[in-house]
PDB file of N, CA and C in Angstrom:
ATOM      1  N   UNK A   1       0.840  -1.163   0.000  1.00 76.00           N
ATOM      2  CA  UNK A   1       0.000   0.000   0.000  1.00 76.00           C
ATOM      3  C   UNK A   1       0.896   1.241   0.000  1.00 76.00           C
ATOM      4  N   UNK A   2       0.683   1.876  -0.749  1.00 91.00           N
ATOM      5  CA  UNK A   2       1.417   3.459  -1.084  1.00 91.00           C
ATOM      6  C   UNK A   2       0.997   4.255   0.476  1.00 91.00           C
ATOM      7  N   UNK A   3       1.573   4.954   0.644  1.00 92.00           N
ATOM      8  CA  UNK A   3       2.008   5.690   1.861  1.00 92.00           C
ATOM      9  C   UNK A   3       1.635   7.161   1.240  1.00 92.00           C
ATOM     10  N   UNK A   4       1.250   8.316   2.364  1.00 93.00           N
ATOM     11  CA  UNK A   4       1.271   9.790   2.191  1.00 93.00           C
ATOM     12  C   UNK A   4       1.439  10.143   3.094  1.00 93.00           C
ATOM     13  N   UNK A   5       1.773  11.529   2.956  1.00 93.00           N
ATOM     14  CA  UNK A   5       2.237  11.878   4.539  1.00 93.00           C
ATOM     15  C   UNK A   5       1.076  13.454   4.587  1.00 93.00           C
ATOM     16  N   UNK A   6       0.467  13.388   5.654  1.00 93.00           N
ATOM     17  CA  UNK A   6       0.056  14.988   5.796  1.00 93.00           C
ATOM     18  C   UNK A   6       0.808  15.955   6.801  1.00 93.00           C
ATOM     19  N   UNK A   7       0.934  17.256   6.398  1.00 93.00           N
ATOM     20  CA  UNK A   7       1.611  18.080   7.289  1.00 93.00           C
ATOM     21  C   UNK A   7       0.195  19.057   7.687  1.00 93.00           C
ATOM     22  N   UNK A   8       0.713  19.500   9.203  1.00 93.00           N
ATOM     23  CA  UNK A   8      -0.564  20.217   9.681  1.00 93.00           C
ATOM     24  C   UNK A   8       0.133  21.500  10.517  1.00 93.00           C
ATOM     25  N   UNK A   9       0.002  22.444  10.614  1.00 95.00           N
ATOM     26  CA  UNK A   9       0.318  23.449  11.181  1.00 95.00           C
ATOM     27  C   UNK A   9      -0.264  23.375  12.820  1.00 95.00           C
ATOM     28  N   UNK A  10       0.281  23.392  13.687  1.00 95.00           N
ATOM     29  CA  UNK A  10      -0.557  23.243  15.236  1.00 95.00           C
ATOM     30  C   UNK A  10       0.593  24.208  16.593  1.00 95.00           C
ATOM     31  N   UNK A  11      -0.105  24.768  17.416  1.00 96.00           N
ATOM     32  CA  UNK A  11       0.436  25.647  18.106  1.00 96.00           C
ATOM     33  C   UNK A  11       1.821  24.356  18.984  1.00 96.00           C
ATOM     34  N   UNK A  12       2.903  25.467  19.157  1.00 96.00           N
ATOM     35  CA  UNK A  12       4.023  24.355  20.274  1.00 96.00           C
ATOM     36  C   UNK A  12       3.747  23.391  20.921  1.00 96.00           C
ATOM     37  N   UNK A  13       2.734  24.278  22.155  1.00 96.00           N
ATOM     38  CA  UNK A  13       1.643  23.898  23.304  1.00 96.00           C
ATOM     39  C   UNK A  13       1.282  23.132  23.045  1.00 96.00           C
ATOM     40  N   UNK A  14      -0.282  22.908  21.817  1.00 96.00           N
ATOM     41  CA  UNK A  14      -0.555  22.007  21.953  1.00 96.00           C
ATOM     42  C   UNK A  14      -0.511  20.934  21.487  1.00 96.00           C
ATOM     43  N   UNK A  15       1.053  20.564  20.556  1.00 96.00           N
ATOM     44  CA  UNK A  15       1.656  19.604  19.993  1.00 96.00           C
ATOM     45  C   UNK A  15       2.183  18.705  21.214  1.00 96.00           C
ATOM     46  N   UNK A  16       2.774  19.529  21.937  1.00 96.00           N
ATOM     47  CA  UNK A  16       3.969  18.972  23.242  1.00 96.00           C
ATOM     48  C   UNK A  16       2.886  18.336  24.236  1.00 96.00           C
ATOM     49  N   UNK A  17       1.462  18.842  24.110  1.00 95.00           N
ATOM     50  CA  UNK A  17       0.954  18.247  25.119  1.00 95.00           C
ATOM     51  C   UNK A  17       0.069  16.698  24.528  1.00 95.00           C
ATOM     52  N   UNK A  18      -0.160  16.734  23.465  1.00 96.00           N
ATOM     53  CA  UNK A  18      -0.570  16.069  22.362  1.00 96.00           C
ATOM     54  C   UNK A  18       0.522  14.945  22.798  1.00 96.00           C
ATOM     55  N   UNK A  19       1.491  15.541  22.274  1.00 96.00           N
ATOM     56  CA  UNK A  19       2.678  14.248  21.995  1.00 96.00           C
ATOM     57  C   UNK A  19       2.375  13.116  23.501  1.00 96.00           C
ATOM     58  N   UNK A  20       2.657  14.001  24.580  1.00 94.00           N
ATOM     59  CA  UNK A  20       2.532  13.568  26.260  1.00 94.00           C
ATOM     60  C   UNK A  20       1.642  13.030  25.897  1.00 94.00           C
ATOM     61  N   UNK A  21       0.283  12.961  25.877  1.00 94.00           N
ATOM     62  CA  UNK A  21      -0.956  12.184  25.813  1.00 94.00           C
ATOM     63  C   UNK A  21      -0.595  11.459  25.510  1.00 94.00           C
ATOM     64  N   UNK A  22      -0.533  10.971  24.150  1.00 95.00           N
ATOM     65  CA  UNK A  22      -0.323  10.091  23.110  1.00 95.00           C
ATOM     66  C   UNK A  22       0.737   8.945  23.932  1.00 95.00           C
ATOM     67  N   UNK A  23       1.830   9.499  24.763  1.00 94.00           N
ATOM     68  CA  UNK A  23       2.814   8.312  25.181  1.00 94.00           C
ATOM     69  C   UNK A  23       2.747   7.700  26.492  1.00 94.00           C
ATOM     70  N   UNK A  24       1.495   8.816  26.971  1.00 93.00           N
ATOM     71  CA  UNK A  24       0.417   8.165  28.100  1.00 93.00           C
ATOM     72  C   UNK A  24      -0.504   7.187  27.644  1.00 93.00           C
ATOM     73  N   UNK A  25      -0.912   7.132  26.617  1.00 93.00           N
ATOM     74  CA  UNK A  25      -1.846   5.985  25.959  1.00 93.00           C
ATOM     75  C   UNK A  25      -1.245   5.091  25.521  1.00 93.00           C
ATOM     76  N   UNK A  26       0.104   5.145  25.527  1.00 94.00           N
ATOM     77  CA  UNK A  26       1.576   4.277  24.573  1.00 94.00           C
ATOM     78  C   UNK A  26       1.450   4.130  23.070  1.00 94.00           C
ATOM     79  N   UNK A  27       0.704   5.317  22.430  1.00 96.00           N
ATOM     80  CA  UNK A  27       1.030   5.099  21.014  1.00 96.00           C
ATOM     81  C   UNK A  27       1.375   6.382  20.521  1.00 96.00           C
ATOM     82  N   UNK A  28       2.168   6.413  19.413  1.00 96.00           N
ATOM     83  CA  UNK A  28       2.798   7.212  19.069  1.00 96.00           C
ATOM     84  C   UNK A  28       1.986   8.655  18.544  1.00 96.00           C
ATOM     85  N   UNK A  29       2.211   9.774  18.133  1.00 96.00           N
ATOM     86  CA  UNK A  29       1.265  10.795  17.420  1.00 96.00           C
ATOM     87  C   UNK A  29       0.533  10.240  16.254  1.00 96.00           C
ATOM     88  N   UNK A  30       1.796   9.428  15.438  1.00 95.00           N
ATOM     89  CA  UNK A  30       1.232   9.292  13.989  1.00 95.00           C
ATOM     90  C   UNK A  30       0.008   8.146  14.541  1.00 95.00           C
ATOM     91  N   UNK A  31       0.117   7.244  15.052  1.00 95.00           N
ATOM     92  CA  UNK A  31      -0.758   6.218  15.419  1.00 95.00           C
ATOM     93  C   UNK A  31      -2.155   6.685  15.662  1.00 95.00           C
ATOM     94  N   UNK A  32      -2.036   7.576  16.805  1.00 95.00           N
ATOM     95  CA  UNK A  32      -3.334   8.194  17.186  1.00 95.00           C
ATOM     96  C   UNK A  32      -3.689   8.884  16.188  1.00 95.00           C
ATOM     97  N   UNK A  33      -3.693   9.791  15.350  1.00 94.00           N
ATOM     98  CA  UNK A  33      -4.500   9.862  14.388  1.00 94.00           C
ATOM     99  C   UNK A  33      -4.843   8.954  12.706  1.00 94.00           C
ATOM    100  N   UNK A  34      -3.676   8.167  12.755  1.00 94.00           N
ATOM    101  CA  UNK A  34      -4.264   7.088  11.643  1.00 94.00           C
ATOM    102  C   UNK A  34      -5.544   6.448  12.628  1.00 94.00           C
ATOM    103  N   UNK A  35      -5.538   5.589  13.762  1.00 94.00           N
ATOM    104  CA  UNK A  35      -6.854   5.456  14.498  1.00 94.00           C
ATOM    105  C   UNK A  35      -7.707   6.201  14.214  1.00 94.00           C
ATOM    106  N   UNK A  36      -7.570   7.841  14.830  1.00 93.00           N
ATOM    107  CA  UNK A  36      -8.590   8.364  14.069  1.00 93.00           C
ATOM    108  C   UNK A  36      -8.989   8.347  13.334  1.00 93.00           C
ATOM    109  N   UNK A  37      -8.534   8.460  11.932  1.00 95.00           N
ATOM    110  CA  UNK A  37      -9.055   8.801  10.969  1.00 95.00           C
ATOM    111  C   UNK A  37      -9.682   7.465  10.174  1.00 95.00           C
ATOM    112  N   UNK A  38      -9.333   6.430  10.593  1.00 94.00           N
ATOM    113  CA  UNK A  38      -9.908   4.735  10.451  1.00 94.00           C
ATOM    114  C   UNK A  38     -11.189   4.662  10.539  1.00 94.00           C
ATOM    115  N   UNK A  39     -11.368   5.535  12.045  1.00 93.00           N
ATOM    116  CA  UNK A  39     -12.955   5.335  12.793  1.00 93.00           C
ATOM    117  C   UNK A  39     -13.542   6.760  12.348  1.00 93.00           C
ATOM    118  N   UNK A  40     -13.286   7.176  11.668  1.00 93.00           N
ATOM    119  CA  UNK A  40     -13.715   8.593  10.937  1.00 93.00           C
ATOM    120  C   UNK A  40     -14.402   7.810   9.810  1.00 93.00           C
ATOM    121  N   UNK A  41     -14.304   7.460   9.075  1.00 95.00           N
ATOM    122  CA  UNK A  41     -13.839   6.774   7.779  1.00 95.00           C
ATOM    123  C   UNK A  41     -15.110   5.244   7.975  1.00 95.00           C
ATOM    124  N   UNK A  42     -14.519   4.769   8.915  1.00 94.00           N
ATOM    125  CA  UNK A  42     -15.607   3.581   9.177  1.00 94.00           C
ATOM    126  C   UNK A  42     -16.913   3.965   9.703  1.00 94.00           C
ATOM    127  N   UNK A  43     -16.900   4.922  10.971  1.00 93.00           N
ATOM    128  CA  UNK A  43     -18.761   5.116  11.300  1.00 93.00           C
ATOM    129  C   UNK A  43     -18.876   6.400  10.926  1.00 93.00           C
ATOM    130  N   UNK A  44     -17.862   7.216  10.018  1.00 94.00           N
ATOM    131  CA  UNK A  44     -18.323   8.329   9.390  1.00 94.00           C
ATOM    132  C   UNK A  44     -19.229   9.429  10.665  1.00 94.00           C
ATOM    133  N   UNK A  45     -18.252   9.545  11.385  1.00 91.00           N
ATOM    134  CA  UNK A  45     -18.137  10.605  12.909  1.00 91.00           C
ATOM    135  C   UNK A  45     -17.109  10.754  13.613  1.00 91.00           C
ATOM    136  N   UNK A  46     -17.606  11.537  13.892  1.00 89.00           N
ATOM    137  CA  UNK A  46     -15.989  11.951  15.493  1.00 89.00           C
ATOM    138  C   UNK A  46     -16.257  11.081  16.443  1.00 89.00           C
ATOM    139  N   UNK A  47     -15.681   9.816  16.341  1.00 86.00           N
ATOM    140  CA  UNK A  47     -16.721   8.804  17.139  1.00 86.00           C
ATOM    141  C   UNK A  47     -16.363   8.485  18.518  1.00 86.00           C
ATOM    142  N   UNK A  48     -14.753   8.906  19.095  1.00 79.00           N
ATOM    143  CA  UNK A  48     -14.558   8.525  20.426  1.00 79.00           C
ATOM    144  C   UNK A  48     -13.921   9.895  21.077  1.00 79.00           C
ATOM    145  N   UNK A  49     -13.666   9.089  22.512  1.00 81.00           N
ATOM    146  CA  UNK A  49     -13.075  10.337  23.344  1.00 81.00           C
ATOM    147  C   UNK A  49     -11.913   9.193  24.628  1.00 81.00           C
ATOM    148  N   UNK A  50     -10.917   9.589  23.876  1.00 78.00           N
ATOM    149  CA  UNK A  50      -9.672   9.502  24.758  1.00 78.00           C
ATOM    150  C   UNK A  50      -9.103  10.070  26.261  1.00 78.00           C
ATOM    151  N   UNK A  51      -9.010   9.584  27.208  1.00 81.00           N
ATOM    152  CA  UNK A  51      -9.007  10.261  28.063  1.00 81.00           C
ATOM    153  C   UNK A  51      -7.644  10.045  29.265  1.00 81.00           C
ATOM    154  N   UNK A  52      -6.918  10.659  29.480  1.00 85.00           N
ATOM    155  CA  UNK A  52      -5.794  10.692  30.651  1.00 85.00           C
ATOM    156  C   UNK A  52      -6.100  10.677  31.774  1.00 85.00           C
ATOM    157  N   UNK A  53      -5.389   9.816  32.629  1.00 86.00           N
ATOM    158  CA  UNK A  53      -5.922  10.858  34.229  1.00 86.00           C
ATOM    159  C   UNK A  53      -4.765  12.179  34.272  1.00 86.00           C
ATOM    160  N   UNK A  54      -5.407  12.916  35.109  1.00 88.00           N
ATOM    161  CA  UNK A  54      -4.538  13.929  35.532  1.00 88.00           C
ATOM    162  C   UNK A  54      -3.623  13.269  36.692  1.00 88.00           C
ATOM    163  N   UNK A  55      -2.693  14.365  36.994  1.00 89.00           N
ATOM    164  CA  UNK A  55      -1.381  14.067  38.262  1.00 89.00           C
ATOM    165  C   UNK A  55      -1.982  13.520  39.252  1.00 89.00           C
ATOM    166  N   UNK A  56      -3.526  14.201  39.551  1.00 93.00           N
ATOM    167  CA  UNK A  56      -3.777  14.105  40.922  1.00 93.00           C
ATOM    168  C   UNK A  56      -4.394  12.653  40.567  1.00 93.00           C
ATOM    169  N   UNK A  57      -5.052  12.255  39.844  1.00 92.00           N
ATOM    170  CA  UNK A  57      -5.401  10.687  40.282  1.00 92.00           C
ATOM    171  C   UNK A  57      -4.923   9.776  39.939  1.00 92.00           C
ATOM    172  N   UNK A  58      -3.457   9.950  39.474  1.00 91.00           N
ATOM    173  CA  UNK A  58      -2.380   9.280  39.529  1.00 91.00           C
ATOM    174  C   UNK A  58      -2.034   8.878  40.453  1.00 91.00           C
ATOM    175  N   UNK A  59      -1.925  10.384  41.336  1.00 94.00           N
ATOM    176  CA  UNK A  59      -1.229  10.134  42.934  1.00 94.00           C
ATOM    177  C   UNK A  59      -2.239   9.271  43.527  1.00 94.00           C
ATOM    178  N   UNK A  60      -3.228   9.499  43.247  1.00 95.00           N
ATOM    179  CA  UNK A  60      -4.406   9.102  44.229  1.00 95.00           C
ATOM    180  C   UNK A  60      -4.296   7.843  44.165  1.00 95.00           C
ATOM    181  N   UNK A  61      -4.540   7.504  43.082  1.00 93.00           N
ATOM    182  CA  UNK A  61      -4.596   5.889  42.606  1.00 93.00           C
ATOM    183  C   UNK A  61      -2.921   5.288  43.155  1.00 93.00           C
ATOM    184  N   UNK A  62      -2.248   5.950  43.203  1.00 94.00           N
ATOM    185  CA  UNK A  62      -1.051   5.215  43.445  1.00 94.00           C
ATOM    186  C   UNK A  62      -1.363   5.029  45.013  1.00 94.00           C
ATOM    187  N   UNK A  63      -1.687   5.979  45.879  1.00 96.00           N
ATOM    188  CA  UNK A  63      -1.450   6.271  47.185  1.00 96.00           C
ATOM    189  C   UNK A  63      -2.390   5.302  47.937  1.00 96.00           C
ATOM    190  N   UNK A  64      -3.857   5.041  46.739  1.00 96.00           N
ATOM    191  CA  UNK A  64      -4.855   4.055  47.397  1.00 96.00           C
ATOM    192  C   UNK A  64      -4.066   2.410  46.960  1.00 96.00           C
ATOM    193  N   UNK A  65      -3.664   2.065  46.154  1.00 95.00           N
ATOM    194  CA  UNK A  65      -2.426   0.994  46.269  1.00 95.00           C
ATOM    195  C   UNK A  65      -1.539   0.749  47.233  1.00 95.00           C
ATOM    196  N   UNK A  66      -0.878   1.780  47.801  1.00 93.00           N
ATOM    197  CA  UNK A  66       0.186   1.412  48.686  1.00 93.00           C
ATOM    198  C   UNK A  66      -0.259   1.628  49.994  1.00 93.00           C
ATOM    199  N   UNK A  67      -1.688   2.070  50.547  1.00 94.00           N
ATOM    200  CA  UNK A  67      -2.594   1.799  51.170  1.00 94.00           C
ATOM    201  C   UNK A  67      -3.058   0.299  51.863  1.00 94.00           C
ATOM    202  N   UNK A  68      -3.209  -0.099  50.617  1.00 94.00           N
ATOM    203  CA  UNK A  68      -3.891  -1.598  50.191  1.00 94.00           C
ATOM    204  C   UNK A  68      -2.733  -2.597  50.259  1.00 94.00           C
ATOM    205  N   UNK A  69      -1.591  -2.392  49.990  1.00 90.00           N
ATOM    206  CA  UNK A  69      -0.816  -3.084  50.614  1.00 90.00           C
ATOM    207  C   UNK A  69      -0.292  -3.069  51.729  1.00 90.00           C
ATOM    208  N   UNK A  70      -0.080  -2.034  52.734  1.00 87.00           N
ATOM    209  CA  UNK A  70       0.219  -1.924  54.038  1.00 87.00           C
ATOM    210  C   UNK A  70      -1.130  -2.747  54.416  1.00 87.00           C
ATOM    211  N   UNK A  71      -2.414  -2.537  54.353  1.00 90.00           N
ATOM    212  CA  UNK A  71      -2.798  -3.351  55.147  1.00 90.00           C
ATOM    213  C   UNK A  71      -2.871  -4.730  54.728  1.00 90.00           C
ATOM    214  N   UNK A  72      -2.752  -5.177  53.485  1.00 90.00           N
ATOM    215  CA  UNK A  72      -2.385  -6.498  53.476  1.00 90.00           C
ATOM    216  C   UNK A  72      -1.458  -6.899  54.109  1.00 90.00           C
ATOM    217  N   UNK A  73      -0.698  -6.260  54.130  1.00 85.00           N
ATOM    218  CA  UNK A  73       0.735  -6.717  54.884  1.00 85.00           C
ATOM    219  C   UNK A  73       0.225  -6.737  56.390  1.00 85.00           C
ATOM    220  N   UNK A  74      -0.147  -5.617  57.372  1.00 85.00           N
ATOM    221  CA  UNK A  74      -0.426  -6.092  58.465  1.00 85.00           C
ATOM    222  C   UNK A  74      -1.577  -7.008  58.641  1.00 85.00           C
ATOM    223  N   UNK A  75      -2.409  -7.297  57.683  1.00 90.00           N
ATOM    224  CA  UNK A  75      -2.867  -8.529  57.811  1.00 90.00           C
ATOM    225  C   UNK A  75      -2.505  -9.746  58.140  1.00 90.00           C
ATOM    226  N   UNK A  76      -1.226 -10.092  57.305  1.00 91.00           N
ATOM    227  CA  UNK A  76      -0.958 -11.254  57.155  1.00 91.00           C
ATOM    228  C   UNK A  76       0.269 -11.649  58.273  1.00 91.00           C
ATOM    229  N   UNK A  77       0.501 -10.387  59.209  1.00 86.00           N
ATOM    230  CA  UNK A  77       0.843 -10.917  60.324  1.00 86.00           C
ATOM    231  C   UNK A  77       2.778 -10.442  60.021  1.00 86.00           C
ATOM    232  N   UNK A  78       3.176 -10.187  59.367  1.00 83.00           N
ATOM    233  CA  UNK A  78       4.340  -9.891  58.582  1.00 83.00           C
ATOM    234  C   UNK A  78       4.693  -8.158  59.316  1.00 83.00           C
ATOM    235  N   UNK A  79       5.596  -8.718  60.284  1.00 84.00           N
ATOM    236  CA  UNK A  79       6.530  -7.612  60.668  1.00 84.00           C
ATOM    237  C   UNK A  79       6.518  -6.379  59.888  1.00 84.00           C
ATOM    238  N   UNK A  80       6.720  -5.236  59.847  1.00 83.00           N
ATOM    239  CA  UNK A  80       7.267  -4.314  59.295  1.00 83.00           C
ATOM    240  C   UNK A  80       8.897  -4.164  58.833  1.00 83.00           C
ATOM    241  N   UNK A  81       9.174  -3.773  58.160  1.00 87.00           N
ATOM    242  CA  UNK A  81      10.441  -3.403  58.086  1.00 87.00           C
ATOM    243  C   UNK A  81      10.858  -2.242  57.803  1.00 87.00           C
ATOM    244  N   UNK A  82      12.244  -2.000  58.931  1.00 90.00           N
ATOM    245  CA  UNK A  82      12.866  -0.655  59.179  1.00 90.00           C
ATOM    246  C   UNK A  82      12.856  -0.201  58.258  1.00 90.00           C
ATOM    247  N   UNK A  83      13.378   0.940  57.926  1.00 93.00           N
ATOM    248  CA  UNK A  83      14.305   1.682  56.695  1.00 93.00           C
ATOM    249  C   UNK A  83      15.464   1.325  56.777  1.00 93.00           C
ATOM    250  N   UNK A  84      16.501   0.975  57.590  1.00 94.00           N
ATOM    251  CA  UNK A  84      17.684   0.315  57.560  1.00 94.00           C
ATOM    252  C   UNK A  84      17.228  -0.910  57.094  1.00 94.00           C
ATOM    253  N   UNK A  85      16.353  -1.820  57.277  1.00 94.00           N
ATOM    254  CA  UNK A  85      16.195  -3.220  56.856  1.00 94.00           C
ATOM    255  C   UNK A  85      16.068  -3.273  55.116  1.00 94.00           C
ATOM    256  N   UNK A  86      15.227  -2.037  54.790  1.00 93.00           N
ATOM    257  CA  UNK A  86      14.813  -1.899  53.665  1.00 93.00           C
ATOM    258  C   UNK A  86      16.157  -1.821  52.521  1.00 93.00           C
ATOM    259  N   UNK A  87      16.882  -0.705  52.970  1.00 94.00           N
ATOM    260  CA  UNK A  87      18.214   0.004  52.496  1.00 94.00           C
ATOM    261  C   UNK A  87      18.991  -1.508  51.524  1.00 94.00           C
ATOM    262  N   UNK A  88      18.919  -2.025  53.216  1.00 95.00           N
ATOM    263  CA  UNK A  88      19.928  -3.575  53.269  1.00 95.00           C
ATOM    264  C   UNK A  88      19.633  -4.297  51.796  1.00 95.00           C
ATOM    265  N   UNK A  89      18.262  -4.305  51.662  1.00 94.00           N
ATOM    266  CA  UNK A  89      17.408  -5.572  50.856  1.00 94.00           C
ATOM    267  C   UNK A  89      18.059  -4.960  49.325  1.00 94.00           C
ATOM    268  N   UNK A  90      17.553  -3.193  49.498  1.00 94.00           N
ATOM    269  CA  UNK A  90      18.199  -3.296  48.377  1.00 94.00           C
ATOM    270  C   UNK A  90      19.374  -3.397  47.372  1.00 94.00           C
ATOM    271  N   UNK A  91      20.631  -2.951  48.378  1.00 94.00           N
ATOM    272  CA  UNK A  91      21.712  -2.950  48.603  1.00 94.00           C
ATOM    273  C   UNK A  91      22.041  -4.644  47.559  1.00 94.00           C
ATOM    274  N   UNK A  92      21.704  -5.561  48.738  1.00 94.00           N
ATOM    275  CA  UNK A  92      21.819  -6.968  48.529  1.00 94.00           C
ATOM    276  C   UNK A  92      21.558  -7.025  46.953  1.00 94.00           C
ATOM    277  N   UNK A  93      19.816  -6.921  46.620  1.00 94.00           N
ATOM    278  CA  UNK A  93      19.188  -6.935  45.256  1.00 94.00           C
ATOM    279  C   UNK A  93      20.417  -6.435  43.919  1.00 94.00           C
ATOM    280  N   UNK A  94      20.947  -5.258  44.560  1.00 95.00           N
ATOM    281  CA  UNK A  94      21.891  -4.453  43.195  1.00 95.00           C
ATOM    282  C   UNK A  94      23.283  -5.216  43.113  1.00 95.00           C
ATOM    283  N   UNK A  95      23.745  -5.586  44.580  1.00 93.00           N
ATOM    284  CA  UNK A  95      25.560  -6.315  44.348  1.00 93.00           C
ATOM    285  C   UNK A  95      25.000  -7.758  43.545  1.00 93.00           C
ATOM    286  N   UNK A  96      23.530  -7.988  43.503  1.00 92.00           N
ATOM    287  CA  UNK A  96      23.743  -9.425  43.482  1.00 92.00           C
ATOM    288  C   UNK A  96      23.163  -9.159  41.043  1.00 92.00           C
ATOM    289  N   UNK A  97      22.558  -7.788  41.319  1.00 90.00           N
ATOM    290  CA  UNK A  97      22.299  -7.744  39.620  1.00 90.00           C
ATOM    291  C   UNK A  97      24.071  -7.560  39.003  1.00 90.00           C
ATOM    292  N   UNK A  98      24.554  -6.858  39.862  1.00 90.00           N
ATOM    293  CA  UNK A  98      26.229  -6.515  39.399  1.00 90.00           C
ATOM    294  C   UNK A  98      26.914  -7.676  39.103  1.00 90.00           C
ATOM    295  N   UNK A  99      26.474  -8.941  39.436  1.00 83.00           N
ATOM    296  CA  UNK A  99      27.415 -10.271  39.362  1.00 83.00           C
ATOM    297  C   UNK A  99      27.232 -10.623  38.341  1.00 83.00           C
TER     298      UNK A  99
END
């Protein structure tokens, strides 16, 4: 199949933020709009809506995870460990990737 390329004129802004999206969804610029324009083309409409989370429910979502594991963890009866204990583990983990 023969190939074309379109060029489009679009402000810095909202290229750079475009691009970010796009590698938040893990596909590239060109990708996301060949998609588009597929489902343009097939149900003949602007047919979807893509969506990011923002920072904050990133954090959120991260923070309700590590939440959810502290109390699994004191669930299951499993000590805590120091920050010196922690340090150690990883310490160990890296001399032992270095070998």
């Amino acid at each position: 199949m023969s190939q074309a390329t379109i060029s489009i004129r679009v402000d810095q802004g909202v290229k750079k933020n475009f691009d970010a999206l796009c590698e938040d969804f893990g596909i590239s610029t060109t990708a996301a709009f060949i998609i588009f324009m597929k489902t343009v083309i097939r149900e003949r409409r602007i047919p979807f809506e893509i969506r990011s989370e923002t920072d904050l429910q990133k954090r959120q979502k991260a923070l309700d995870a590590f939440t959810s594991m502290r109390m699994a963890i004191a669930e299951s009866g499993i000590p805590e460990m120091s920050l010196e204990e922690i340090n150690a583990e990883i310490k160990e983990a890296r001399n032992e990737r270095r070998k």
